[in-house]
XYZ file of C-alpha atoms in Angstrom:
308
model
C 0.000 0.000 0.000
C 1.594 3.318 -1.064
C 0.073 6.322 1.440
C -0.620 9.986 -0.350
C -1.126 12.845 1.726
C -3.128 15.167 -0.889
C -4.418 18.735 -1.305
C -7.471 19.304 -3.798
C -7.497 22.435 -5.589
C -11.101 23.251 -6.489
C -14.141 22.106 -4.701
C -16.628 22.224 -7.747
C -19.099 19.931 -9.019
C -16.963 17.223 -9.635
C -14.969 17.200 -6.759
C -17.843 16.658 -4.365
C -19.828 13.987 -7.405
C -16.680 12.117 -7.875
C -13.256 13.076 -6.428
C -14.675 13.039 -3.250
C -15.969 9.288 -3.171
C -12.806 8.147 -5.026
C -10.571 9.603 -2.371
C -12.372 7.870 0.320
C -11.983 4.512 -1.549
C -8.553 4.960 -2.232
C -6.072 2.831 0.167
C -3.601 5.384 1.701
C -4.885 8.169 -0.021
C -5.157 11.405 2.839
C -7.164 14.593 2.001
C -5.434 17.043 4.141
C -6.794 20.264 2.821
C -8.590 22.081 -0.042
C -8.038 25.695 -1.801
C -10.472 27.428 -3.727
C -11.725 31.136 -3.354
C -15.652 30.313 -3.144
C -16.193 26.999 -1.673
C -14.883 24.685 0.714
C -15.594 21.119 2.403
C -16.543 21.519 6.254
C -14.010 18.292 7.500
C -11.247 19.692 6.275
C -9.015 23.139 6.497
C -9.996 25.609 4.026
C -7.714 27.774 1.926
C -8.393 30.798 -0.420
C -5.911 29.547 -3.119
C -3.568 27.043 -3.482
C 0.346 28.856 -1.982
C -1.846 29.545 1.059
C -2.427 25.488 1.261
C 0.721 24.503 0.519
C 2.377 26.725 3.110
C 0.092 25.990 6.011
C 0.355 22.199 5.319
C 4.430 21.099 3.904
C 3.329 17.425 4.533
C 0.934 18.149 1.442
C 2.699 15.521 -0.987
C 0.574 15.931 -4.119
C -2.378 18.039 -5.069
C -5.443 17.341 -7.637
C -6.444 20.614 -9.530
C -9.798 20.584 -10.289
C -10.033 24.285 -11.032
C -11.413 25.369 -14.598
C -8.903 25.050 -17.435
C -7.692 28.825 -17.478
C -6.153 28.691 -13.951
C -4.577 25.206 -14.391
C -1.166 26.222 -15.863
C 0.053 28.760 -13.035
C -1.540 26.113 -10.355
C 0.229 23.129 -11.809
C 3.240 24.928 -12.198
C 3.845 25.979 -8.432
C 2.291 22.659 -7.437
C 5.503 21.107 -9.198
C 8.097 23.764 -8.590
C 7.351 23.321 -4.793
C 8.359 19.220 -5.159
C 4.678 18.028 -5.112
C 3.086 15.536 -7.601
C 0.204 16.705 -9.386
C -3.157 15.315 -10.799
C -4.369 17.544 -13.640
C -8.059 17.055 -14.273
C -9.168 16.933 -18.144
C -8.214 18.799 -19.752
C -4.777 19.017 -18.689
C -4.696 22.794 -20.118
C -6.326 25.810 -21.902
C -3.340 24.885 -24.400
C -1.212 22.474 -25.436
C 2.030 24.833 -24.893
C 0.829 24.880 -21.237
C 0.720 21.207 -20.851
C 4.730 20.737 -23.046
C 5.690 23.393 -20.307
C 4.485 21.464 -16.976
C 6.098 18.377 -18.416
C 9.319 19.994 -18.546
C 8.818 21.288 -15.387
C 7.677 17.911 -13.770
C 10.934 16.393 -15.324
C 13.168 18.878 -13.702
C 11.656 18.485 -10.493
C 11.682 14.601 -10.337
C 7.815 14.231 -9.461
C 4.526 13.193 -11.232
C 2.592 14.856 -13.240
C -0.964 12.637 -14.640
C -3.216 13.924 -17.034
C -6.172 12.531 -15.601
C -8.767 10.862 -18.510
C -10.714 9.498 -16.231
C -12.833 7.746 -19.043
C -10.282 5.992 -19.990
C -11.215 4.011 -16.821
C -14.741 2.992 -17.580
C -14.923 -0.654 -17.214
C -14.968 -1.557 -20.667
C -12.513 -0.198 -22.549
C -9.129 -1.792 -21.658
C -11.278 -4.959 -23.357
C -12.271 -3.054 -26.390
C -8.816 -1.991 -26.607
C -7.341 -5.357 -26.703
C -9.911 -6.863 -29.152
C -9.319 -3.886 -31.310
C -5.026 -4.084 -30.933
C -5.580 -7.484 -33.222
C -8.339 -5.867 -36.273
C -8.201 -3.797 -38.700
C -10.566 -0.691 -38.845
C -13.045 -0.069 -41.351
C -15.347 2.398 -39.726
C -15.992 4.366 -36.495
C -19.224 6.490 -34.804
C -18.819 8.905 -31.910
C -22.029 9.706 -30.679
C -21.757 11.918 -27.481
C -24.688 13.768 -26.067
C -25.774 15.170 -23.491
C -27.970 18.187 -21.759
C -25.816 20.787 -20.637
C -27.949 22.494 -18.099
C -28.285 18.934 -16.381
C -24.131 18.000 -16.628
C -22.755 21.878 -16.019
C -25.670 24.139 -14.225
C -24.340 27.706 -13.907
C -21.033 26.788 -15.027
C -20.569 29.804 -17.185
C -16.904 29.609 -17.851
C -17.454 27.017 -20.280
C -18.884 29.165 -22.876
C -15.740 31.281 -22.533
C -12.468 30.870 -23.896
C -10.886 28.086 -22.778
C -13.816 26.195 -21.712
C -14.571 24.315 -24.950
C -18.138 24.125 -24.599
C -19.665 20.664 -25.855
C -15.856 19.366 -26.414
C -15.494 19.399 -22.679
C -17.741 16.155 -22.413
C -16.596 15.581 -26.294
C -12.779 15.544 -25.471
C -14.114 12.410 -23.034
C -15.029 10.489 -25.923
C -11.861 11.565 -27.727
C -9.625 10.162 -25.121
C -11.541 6.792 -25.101
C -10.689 6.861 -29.065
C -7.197 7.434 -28.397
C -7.099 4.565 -26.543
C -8.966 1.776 -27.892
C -8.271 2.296 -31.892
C -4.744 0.655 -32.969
C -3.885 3.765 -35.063
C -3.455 7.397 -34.603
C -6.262 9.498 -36.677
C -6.605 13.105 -38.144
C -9.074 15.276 -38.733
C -10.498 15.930 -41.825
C -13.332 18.149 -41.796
C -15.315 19.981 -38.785
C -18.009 21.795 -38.287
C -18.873 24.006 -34.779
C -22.216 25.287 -34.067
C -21.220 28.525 -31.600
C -24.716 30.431 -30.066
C -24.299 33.680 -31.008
C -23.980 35.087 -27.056
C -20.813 32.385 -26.950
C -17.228 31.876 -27.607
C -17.294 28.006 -28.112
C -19.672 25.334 -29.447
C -23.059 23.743 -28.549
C -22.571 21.004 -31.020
C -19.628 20.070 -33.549
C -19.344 16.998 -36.328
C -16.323 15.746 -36.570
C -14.424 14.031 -39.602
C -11.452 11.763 -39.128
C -9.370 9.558 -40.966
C -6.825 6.899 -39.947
C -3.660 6.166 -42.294
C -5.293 2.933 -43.500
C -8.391 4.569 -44.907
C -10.660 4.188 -41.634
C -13.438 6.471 -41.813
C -13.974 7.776 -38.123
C -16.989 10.332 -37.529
C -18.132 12.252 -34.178
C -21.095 13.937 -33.317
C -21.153 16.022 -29.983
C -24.036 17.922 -28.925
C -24.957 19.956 -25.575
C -28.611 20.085 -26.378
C -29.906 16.251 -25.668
C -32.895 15.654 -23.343
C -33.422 13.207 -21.577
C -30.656 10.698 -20.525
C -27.169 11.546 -22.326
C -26.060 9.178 -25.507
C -21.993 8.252 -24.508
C -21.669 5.928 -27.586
C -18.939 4.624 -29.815
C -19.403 2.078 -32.277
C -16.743 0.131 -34.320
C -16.697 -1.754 -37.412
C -13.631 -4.106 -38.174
C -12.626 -6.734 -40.213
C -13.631 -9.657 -37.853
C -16.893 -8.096 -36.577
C -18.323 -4.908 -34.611
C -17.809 -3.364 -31.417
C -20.125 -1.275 -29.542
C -19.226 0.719 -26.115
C -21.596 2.312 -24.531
C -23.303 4.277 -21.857
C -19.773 5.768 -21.268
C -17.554 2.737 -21.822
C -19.803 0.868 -18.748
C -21.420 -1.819 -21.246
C -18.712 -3.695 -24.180
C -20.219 -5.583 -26.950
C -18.880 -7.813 -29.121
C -20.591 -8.828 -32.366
C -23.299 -8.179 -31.180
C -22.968 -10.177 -27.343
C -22.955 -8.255 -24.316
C -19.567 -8.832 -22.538
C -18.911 -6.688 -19.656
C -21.127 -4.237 -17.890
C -20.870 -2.839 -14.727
C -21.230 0.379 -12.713
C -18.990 3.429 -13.513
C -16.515 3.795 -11.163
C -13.663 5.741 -13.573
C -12.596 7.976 -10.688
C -11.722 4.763 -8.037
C -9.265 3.671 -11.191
C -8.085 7.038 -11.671
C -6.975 7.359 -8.113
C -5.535 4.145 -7.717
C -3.387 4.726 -11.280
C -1.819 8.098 -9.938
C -0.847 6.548 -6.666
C 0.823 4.251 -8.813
C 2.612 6.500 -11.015
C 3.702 8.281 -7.781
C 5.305 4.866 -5.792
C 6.706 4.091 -9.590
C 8.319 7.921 -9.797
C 6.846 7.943 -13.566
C 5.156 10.874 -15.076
C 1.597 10.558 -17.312
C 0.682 12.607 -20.128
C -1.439 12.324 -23.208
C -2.180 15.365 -25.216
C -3.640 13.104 -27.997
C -7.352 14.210 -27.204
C -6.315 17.554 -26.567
C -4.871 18.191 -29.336
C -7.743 16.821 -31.588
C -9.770 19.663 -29.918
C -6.709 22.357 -30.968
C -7.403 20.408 -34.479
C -10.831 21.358 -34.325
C -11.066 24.997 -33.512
C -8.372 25.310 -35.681
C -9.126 23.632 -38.540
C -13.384 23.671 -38.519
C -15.999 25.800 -39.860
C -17.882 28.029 -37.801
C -21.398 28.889 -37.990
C -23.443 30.903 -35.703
C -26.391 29.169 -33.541
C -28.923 30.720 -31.425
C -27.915 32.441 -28.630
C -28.090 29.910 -25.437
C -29.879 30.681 -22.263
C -29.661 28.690 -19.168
């Protein structure tokens, strides 16, 4: 059993709906304090930001920043200069230059940095990546919706720059694709529907190719009712694959074979404390940067404007 003593920077939404209960279930895992300007958790000391924390409480060994994606960089980057190992929730930046310079950083310094995909956890899809590692790709669908007022109430920052609007639940169905398919892919054509009263998308559709001619397609969307659709479907040479609500439920030509309850957060835990008793560092900018390839490379067109 490895013990972490940990600081959480952030006490939003998904802090208390998941960090929170992962924590607890974690072996050895210590949550000593939390920073964050507007909220706080009643069992344990409180700080306005995260230097504040870190000097009240040296035995703070690593820190999870939860924070949104714009205050991530300076965070992460005193987190590591100060000798601690550091969780980075998804996205790991606002940019990818942000993320090349914390890895620098967390290589100078000796200590772990994770960029924490926590669907890459869902039960499901270290199967679907093995039974894909063997096939050869013919066709892909992404199919990620979900209602934003439901998954993000009041969460205004993610209209803003930075906050990637329907690819912050999109770039979780990105990182699952990273994982699972046994080639890299590139984008080929996009499309982002922006409200007019918005900097980033309510919706995109999403083009990709891989280098043997798989077709790969994605269709994100903010504006579902009802229960979300977390969906990827893929078509190979020796069958389909289907994985679903999430990556919870894995299908096989057509056979259920695995489907249990999400608990990606419980996995994520237990792989930094890993990487930390290990001394390796963690970081993927693959789905990241097929978001950079998006607003980059896809056409715009204005939407209504969006009112909570």
């Amino acid at each position: 059993m490895f013990d972490i003593t940990l600081g959480l920077v952030g006490v939003g939404k998904i802090v208390r709906d998941q960090h929170l209960p992962a924590i607890a279930e974690t072996p050895g895992c210590r949550l000593r304090a939390t920073a964050d300007p507007h909220a706080s958790l009643a069992e344990v000391p409180a700080y306005a930001d995260m230097a504040a924390m870190l000097d009240a409480h040296p035995e703070i060994e690593a820190v999870a920043i939860c924070t949104p994606t714009d205050l991530r960089h300076a965070q992460a980057r005193l987190a590591l200069s100060r000798g601690k190992h550091v969780l980075l929730e998804k996205p790991p930046g606002a940019t990818l230059s942000e993320v090349e310079d914390l890895i620098g950083v967390a290589n100078q310094q000796g200590v772990t940095l994770f960029a924490a995909w926590h669907s890459r956890f869902a039960p499901g899809v270290a199967e679907a990546r093995q039974w894909l590692a063997e096939r050869r790709i013919e066709r892909v669908e992404i199919v990620w919706k979900e209602d934003v007022r439901v998954w993000h109430p009041g969460q205004a920052w993610i209209w803003q720059p930075g906050g990637m609007g329907v690819f912050d639940p999109g770039i979780n169905a990105l990182s699952i694709a990273t994982e699972i398919l046994p080639q890299p892919f590139f984008l080929r054509r996009a499309r982002l529907l922006v409200p007019s009263n918005c900097q980033t998308p309510i919706a995109a559709e999403l083009s990709f190719s891989d280098p043997e001619g798989a077709t790969i397609g994605a269709e994100f969307d903010f504006r579902q009712s009802g229960p979300p659709t977390w969906d990827i479907h893929v078509d190979t040479d020796a069958g389909s694959l289907s994985l679903t609500q999430g990556g919870c439920r894995l299908s096989i030509a057509g056979q259920r074979v695995r489907e249990e309850a999400e608990r990606e957060y419980v996995g994520l835990y237990a792989r930094f404390a890993e990487l930390i008793a290990s001394g390796r560092r963690e970081v993927d900018v693959a789905p990241l940067r097929h978001v950079a390839d998006a607003f980059m490379y896809g056409q715009r067109d204005a939407g209504e404007a969006f009112f909570e």
